[in-house]
Coordinates of C-alpha atoms in Angstrom, one line a residue:
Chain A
X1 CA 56.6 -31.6 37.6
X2 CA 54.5 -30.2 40.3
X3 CA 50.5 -29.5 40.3
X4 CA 51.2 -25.9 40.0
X5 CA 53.7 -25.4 37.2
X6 CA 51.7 -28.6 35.5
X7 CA 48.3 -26.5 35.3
X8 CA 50.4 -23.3 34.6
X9 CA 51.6 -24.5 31.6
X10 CA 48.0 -26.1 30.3
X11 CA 47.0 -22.2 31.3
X12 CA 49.3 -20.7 28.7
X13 CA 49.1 -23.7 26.1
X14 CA 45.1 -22.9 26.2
X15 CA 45.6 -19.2 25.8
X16 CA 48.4 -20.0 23.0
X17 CA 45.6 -22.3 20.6
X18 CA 42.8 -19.8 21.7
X19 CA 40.7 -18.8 18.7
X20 CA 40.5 -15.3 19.6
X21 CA 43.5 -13.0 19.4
X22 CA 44.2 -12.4 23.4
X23 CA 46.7 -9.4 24.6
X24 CA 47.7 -8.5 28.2
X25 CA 48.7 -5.3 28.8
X26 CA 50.2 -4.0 31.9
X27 CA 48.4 -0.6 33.7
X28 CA 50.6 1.6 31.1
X29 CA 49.0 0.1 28.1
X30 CA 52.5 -2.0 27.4
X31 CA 51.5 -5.1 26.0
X32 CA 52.6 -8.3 28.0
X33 CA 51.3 -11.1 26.6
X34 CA 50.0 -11.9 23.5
X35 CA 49.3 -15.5 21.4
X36 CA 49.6 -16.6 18.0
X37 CA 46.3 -15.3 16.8
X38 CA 47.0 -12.1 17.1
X39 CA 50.2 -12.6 15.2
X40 CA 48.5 -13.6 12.8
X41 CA 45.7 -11.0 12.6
X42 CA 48.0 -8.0 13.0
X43 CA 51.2 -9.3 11.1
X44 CA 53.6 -8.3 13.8
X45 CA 55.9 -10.9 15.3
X46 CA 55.4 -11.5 19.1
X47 CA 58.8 -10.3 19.7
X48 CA 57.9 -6.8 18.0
X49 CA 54.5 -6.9 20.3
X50 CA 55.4 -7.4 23.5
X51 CA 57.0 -4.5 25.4
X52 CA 55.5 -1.7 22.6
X53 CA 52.3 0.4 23.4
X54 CA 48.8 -1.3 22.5
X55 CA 48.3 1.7 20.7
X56 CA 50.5 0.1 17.6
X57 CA 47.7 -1.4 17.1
X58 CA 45.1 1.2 17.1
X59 CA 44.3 2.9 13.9
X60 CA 46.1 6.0 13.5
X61 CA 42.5 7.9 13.5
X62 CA 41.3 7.1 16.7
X63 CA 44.6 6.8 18.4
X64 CA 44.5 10.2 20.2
X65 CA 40.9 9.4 21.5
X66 CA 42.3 5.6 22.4
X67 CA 44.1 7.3 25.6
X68 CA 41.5 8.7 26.7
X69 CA 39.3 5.5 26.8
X70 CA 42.2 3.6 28.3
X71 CA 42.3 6.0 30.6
X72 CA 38.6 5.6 31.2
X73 CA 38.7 1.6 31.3
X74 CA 41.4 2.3 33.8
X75 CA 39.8 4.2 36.6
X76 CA 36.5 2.2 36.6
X77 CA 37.7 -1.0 35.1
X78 CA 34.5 -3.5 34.5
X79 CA 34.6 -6.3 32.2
X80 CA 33.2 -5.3 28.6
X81 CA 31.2 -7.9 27.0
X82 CA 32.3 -8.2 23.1
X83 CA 30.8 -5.8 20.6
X84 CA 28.5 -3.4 22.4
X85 CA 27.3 -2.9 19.1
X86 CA 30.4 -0.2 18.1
X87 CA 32.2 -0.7 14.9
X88 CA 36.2 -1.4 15.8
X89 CA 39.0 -1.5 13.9
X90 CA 42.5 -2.8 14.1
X91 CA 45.5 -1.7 12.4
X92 CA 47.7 -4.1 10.9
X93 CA 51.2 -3.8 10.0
X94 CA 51.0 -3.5 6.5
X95 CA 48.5 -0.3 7.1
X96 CA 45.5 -2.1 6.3
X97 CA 42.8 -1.4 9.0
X98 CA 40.5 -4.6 9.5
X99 CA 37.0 -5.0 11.9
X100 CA 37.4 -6.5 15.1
X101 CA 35.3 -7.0 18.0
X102 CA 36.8 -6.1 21.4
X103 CA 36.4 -7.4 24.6
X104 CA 38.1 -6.3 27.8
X105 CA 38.6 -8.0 31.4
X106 CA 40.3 -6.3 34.1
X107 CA 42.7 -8.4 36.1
X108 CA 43.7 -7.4 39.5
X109 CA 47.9 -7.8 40.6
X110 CA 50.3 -6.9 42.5
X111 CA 51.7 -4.9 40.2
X112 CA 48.2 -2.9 39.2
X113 CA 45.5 -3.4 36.9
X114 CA 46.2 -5.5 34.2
X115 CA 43.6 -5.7 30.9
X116 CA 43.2 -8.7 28.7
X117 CA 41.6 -7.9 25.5
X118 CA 39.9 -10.4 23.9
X119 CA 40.0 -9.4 20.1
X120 CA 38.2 -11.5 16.8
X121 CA 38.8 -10.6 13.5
X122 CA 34.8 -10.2 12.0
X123 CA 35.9 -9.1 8.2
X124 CA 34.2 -12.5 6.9
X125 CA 30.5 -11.5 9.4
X126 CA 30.8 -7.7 8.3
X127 CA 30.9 -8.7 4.6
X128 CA 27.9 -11.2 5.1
X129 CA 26.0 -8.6 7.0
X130 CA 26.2 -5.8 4.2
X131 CA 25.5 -8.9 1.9
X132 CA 22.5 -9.1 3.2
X133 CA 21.2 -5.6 4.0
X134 CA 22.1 -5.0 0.1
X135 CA 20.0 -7.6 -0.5
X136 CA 17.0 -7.0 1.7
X137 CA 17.4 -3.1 0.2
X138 CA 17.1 -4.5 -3.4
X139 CA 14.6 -6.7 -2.2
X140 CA 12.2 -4.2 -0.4
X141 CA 13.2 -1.6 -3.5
X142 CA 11.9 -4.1 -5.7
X143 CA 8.8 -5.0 -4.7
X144 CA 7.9 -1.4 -3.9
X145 CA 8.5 -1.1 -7.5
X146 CA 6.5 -3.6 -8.8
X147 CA 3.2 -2.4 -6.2
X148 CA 4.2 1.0 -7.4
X149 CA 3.4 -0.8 -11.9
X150 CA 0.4 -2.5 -10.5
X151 CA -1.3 0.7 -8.6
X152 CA -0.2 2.6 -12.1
X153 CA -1.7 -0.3 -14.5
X154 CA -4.7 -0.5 -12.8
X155 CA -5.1 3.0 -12.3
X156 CA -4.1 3.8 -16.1
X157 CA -6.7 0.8 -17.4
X158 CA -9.7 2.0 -15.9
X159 CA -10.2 4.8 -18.3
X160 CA -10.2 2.8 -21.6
X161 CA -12.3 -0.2 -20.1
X162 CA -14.6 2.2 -19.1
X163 CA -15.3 3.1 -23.0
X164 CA -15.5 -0.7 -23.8
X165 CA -17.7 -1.6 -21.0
X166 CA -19.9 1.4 -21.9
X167 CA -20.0 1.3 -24.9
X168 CA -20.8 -2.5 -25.7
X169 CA -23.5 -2.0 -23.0
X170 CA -24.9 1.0 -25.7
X171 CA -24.2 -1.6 -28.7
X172 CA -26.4 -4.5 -27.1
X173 CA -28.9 -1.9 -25.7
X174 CA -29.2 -0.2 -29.2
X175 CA -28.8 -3.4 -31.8
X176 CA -29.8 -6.7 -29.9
X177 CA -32.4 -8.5 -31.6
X178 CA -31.3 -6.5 -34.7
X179 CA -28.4 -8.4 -35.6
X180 CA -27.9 -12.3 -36.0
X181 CA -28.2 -14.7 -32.6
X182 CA -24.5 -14.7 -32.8
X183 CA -23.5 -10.9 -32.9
X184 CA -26.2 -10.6 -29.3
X185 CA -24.1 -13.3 -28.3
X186 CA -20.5 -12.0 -29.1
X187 CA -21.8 -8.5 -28.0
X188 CA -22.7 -9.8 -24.1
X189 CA -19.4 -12.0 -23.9
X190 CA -17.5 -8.6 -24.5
X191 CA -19.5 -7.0 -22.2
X192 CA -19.3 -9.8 -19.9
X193 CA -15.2 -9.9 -19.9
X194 CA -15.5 -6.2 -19.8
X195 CA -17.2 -6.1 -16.5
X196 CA -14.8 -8.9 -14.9
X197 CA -12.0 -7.0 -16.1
X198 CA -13.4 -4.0 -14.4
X199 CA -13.8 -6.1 -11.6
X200 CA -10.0 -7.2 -11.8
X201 CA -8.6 -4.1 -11.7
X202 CA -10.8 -2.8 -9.0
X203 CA -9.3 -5.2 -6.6
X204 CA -5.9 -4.8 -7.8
X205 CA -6.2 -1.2 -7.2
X206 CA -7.5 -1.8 -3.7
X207 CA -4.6 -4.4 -3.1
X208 CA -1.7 -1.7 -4.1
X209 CA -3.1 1.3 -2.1
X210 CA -3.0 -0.8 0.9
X211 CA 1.2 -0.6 0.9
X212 CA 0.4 3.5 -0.5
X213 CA -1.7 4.2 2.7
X214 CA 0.2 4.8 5.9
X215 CA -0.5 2.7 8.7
X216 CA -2.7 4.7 11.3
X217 CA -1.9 3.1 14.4
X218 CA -4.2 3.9 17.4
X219 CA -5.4 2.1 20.4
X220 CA -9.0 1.0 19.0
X221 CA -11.6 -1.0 20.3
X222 CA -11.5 -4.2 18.0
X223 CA -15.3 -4.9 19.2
X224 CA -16.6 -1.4 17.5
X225 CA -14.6 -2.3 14.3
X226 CA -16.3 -5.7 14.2
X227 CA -20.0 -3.9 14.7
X228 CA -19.2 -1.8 11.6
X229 CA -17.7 -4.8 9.7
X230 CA -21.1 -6.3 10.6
X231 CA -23.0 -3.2 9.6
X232 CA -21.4 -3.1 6.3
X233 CA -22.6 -7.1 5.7
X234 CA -25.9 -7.0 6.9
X235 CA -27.5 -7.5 4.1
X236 CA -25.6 -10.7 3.2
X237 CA -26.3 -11.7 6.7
X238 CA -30.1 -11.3 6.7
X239 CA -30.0 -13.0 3.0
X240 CA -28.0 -16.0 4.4
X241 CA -30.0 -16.3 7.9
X242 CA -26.7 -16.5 9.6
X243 CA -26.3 -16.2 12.9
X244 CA -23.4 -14.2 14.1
X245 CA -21.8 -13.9 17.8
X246 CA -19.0 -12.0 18.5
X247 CA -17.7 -12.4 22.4
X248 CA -16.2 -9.4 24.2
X249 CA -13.3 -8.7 22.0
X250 CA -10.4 -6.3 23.7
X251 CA -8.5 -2.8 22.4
X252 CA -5.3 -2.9 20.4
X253 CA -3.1 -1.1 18.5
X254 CA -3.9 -1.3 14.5
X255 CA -5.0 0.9 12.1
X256 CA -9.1 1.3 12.2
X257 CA -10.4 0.9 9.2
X258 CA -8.1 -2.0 7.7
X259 CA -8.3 -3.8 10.5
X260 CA -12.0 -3.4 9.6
X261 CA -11.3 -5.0 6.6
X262 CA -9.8 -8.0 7.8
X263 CA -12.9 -8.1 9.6
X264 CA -15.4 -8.0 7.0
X265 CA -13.3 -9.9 4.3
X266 CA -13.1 -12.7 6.7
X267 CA -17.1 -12.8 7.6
X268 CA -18.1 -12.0 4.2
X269 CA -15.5 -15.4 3.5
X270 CA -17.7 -17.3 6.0
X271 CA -20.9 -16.3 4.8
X272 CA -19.7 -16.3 0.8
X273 CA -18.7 -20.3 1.4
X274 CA -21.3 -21.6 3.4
X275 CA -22.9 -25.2 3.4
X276 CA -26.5 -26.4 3.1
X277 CA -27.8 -25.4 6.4
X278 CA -27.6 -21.9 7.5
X279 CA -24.2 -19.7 8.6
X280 CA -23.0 -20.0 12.2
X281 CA -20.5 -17.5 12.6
X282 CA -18.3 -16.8 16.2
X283 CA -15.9 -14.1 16.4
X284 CA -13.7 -14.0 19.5
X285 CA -10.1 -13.4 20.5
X286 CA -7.5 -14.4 23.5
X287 CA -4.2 -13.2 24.6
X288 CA -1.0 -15.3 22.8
X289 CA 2.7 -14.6 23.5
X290 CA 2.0 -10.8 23.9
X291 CA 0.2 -10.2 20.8
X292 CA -3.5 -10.5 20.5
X293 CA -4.8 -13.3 18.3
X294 CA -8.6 -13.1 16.9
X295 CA -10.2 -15.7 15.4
X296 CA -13.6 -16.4 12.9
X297 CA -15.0 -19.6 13.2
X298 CA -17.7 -21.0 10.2
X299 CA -19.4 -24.1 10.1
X300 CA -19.1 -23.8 6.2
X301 CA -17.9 -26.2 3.2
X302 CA -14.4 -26.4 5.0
X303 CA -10.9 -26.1 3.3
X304 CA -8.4 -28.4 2.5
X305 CA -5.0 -28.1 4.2
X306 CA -3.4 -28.2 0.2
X307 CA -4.8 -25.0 -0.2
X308 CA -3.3 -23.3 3.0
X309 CA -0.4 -21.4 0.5
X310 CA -3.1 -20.7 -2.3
X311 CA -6.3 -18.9 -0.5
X312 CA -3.7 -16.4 0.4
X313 CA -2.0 -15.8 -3.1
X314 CA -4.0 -12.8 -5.2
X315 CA -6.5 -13.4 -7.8
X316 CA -6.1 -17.7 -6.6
X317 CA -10.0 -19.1 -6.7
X318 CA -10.3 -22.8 -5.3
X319 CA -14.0 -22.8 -7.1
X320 CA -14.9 -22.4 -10.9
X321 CA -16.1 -19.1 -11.7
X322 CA -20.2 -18.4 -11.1
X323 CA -20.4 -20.8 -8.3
X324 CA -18.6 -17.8 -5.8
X325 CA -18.2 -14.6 -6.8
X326 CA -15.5 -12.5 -6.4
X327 CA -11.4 -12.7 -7.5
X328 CA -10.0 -14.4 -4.8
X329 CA -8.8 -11.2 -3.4
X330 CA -10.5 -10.6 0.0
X331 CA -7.7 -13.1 1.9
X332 CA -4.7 -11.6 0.0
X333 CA -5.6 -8.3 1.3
X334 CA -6.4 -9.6 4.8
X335 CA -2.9 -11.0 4.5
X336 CA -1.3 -8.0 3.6
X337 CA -3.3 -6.2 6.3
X338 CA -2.2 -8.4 9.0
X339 CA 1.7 -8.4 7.9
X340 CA 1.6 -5.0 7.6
X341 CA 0.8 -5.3 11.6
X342 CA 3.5 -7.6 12.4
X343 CA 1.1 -10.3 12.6
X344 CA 0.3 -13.5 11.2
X345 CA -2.8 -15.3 9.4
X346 CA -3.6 -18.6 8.8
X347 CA -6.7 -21.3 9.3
X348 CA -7.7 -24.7 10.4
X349 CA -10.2 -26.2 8.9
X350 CA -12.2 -29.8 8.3
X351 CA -14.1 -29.9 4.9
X352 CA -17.9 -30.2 5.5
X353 CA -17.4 -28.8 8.9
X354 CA -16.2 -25.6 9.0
X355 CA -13.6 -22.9 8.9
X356 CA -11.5 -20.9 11.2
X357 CA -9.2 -18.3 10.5
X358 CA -6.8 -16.7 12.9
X359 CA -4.9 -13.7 13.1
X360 CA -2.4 -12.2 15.2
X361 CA -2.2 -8.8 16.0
X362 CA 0.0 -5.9 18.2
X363 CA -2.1 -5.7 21.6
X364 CA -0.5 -2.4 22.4
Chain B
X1 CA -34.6 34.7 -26.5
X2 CA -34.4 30.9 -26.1
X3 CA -35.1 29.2 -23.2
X4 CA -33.3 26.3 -23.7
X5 CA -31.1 25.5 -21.7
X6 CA -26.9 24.9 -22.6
X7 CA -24.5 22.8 -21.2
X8 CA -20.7 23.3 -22.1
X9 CA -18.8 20.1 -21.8
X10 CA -15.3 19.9 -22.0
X11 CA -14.0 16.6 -22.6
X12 CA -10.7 15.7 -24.9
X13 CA -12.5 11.9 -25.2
X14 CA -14.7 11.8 -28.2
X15 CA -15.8 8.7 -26.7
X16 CA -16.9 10.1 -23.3
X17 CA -18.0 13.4 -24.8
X18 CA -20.1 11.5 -26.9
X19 CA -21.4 8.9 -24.1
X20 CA -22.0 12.0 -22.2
X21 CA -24.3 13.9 -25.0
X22 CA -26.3 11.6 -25.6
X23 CA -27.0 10.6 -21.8
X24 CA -27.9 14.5 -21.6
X25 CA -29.6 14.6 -24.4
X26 CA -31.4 11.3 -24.1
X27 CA -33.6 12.2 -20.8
X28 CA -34.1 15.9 -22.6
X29 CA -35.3 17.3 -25.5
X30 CA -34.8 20.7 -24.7
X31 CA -31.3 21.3 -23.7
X32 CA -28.0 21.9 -25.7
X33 CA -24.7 20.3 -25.5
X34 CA -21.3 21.9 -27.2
X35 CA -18.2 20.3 -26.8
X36 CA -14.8 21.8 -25.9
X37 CA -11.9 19.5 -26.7
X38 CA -9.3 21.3 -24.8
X39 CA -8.9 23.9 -21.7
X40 CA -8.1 27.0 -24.5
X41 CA -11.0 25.8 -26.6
X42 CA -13.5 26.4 -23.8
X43 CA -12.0 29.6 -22.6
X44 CA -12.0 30.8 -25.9
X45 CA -15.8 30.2 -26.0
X46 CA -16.6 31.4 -22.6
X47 CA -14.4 34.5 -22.9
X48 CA -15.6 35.8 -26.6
X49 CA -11.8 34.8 -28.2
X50 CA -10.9 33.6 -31.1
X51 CA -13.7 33.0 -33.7
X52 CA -16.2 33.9 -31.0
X53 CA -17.8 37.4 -31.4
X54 CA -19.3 37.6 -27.9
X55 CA -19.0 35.4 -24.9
X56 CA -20.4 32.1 -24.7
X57 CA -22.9 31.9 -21.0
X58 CA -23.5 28.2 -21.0
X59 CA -26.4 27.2 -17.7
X60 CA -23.9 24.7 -16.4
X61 CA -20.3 23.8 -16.9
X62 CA -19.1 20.2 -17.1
X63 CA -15.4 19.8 -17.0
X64 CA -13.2 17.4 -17.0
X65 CA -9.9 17.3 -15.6
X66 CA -7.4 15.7 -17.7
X67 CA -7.3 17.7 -20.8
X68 CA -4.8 18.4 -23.0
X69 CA -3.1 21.7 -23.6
X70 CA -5.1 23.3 -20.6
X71 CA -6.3 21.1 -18.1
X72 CA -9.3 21.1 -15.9
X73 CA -7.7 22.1 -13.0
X74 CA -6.1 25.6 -14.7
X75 CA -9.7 26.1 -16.1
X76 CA -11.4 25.8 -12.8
X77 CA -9.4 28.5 -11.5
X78 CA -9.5 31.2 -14.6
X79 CA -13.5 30.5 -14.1
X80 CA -13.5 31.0 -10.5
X81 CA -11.2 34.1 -10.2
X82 CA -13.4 35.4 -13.6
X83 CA -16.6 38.2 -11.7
X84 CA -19.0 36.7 -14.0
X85 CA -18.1 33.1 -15.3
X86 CA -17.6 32.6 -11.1
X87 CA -21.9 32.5 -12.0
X88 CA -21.7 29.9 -13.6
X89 CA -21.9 26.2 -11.7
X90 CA -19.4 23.8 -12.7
X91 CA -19.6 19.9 -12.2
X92 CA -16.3 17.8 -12.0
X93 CA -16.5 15.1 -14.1
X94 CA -13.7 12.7 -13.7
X95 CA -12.2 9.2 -13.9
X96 CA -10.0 10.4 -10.8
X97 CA -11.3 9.5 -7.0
X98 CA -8.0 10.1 -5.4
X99 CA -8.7 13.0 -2.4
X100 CA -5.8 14.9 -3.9
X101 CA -8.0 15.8 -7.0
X102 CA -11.6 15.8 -5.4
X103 CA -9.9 18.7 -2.4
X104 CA -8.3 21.0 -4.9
X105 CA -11.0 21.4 -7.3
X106 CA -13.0 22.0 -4.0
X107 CA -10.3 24.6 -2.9
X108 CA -10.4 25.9 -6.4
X109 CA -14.5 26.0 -6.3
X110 CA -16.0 23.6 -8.0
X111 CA -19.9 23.0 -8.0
X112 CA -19.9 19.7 -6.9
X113 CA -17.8 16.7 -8.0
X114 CA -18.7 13.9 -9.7
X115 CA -16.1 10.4 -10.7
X116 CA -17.4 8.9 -13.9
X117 CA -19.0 5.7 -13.1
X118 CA -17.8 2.3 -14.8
X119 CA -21.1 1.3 -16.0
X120 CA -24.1 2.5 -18.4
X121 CA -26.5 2.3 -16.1
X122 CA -24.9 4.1 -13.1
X123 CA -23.7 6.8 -15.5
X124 CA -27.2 7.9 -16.7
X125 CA -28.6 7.7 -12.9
X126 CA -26.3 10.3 -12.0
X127 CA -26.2 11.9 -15.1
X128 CA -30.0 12.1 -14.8
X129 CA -29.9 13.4 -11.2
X130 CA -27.3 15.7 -12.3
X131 CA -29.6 17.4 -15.0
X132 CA -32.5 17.2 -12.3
X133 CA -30.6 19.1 -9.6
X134 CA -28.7 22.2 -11.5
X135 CA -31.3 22.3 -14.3
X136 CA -34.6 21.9 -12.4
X137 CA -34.5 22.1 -9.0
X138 CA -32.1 24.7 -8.3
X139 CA -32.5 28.8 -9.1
X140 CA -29.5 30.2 -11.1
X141 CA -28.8 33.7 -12.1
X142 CA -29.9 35.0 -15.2
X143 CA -27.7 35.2 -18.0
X144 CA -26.5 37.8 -20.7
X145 CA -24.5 36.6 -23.5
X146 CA -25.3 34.1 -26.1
X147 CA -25.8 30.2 -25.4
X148 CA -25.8 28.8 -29.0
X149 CA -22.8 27.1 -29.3
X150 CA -22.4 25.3 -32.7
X151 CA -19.2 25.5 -34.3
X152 CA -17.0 24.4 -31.2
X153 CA -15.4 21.4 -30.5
X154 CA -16.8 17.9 -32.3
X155 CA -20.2 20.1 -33.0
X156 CA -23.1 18.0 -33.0

């Protein structure tokens, strides 16, 4: 056996096992060669495929439109990568169509242009595609729903806790002092759990219309939204003596006013948990990977790395109650901000040292 | 001829139309409050129907928008469209602060706008400047009709 016929016959015993269906077909669409795969994907015999038209195996739809791509292919023949993202079907010989992905090389003889297709069956990818789009549908369907309950609940609940808060507020204003120690004291824990509740539902409210509101997305100058942020916590800031620099921060494409919020939520985090001596706060930002990431750095009581999936979650306090104030809301809605974006949040931190949190954000 | 004055509040909450009275009536001795329960009650009332012999001219109009049978809104505009219970000022006084509400009853002509606030003290400071401002400080046309209004609604 000679070189020649030696590598000619690993050739063909290569194309034989190949894992994709392969079919030659001479510059009349007449198919020449063909392997066992795509027996086996069409169902035809190789002695039925070879000398019959390609189009046998063309769904009888898009048969009379085949030609004319053939044709196409034929006067400007260039190799075609698999699945230009089109959905193709094969026709079987038992009728049943199935998905394939096509790709085509042009090979240059003596006797004209020859094509080799290059053909996978993708049945099993198609049905764990839709799989998943059902899924993510049901998901996204979901979770609408349940922001849709909690904007509702909140909404609906405000009316009747108004009448309790009210009204126990009227009942100790009008009868303390004139019933026993304990009914002053009952009286101001119902008013008390009244107002948190009011409190609760307030931030709930404000965590659900963020999905409700569309994003506005401008080119904005993130430096004026942090002098408003500012603005809006001066008063925290003169109480705290904190000292607050903010370095030449760039535009980018958000949405004003909750980028605003991530903003203030984030200072009003880092003058909220502060340590003994007073706030240092530094805003600043930096290009990364083509989005644009800010940061806020404290020199506050720190955060432990345990807490990293918790400070994020709604209504989740790391402190007991009347140390801090507030729900444990501001981060989950800076979150939500931030995803919303297409960014990411998320903090390093030493206890007794400080706080940073970073966010990314669209630049343009 | 009285010159007290008379505030119309229509409110389907006995609870809030009560809170409200006595806020009103708390910071002044010489004004009266009637209730309307409904939208057709206070029509009724303003237009001389039902048990009314003559039409009721309240100073100042506080409504509320989710009532039952006829809600604020539909009142709003009957009293706008109306040549002379237009006259009258009418304060919004709702639970709702979505912009959907707050611009139509603008659109329809409300007075001014007001969302009930969640706590006692907030709700008599702007009760209080509410009285001070349509009551005191601003000139309103004078009325014809009468302004005693016992009988409707809760009563007193």
């Amino acid at each position: 056996m000679n070189d020649v016929s030696y590598s000619n016959d690993m050739v063909l015993l290569a194309v034989e096992a190949c894992p994709n269906g392969m079919i030659m077909t001479d510059p009349n669409g007449t198919i020449v060669l063909v392997n066992a795969e795509v027996e086996r994907l069409f169902g035809y015999t190789r002695a039925e495929l070879l000398g019959s038209s390609i189009d046998m195996l063309v769904p009888p739809v898009i048969k009379a439109g085949h030609h004319e791509h053939r044709a196409r292919f034929a006067a400007q023949p260039e190799t075609r990568r698999m699945g230009a993202g089109r959905d193709l079907y094969g026709a079987r010989k038992d009728g049943a169509q199935i998905p394939i992905e096509i790709g085509l090389n042009p090979i240059r003889t003596r006797e004209g242009t020859m094509v080799l297709s290059s053909v996978v069956d993708i049945s099993e990818r198609k049905k764990v595609m839709q799989a998943l789009a059902e899924q993510r549908e049901e998901l996204q369907r979901s979770n609408a729903d349940l922001e849709q309950f909690a904007y509702v609940v909140s909404h609906d609940l405000r009316e009747p806790l108004r009448m309790v808060a009210t009204y126990s507020e009227l009942l100790a204003e009008r009868y303390e002092n004139k019933l026993d120690d304990s009914a002053d004291q009952y009286i101001h824990y119902v008013i008390d759990g009244a107002k948190r509740m009011q409190q609760l539902v307030r931030d709930l409210l404000a965590y659900s219309r963020i999905r409700s509101q569309a994003i506005v997305a401008e080119m904005i100058d993130a430096g004026a939204v942090v002098r408003i942020a500012l603005d809006n916590l001066r008063v925290a800031i003169a109480e705290s003596h904190a000292e607050v620099a903010c370095d030449p921060l760039p535009s980018i494409r958000a949405d004003e006013s909750q980028l605003g919020q991530v903003f203030q939520n984030l200072i009003g985090n880092a003058l909220k948990f502060r340590a003994e001596r007073p706030p240092r706060i530094r805003i600043g930002a930096q290009p990364r990977n083509g989005k644009c990431e800010f940061h806020v750095e404290d020199n506050g009581i720190g955060l432990e790395k345990q807490y990293e999936e918790r400070v994020f979650q709604m209504f989740q306090r790391l402190h007991e109650r009347g140390r801090y104030e507030g729900n444990g809301i501001g981060l989950a809605i800076a979150k939500k901000i931030v995803e919303r974006h297409g960014g990411r949040i998320w903090f390093e931190s030493e206890v007794g040292k400080g706080t940073t949190f970073f966010f990314t954000m669209p630049s343009a | 001829m009285s010159s007290r004055t008379h505030i119309l509040l229509v409110e389907d909450n006995p609870a809030d139309a009560d809170l409200a009275r006595d806020t009103l009536m708390r910071s002044n001795a010489n004004i009266d409050v009637s209730v309307a329960k409904d939208g057709i009650e206070a029509l009724d009332f303003l237009h001389g129907d039902g048990s009314w012999s003559k039409p009721g001219r309240p100073t100042l109009i506080v409504l509320d928008l989710n009532l039952p049978r006829k809600d604020g809104r539909q009142v709003l505009a009957v009293l706008k469209s109306h040549d002379l219970l237009r006259q009258i000022p009418v304060v919004i006084l709702s639970s709702s602060d979505s912009d959907k509400d707050i611009t139509s009853c603008y659109q329809l002509g409300a007075n001014c706008y007001i969302t009930k606030p969640e706590d006692l003290t907030s709700y008599r400071e702007i009760l209080d400047s509410l009285q001070d401002f349509w009551l005191h400080k601003v000139k309103l046309p004078r009325r014809d009709g009468h302004s005693i209004a016992s009988g409707i609604g809760y009563g007193m």
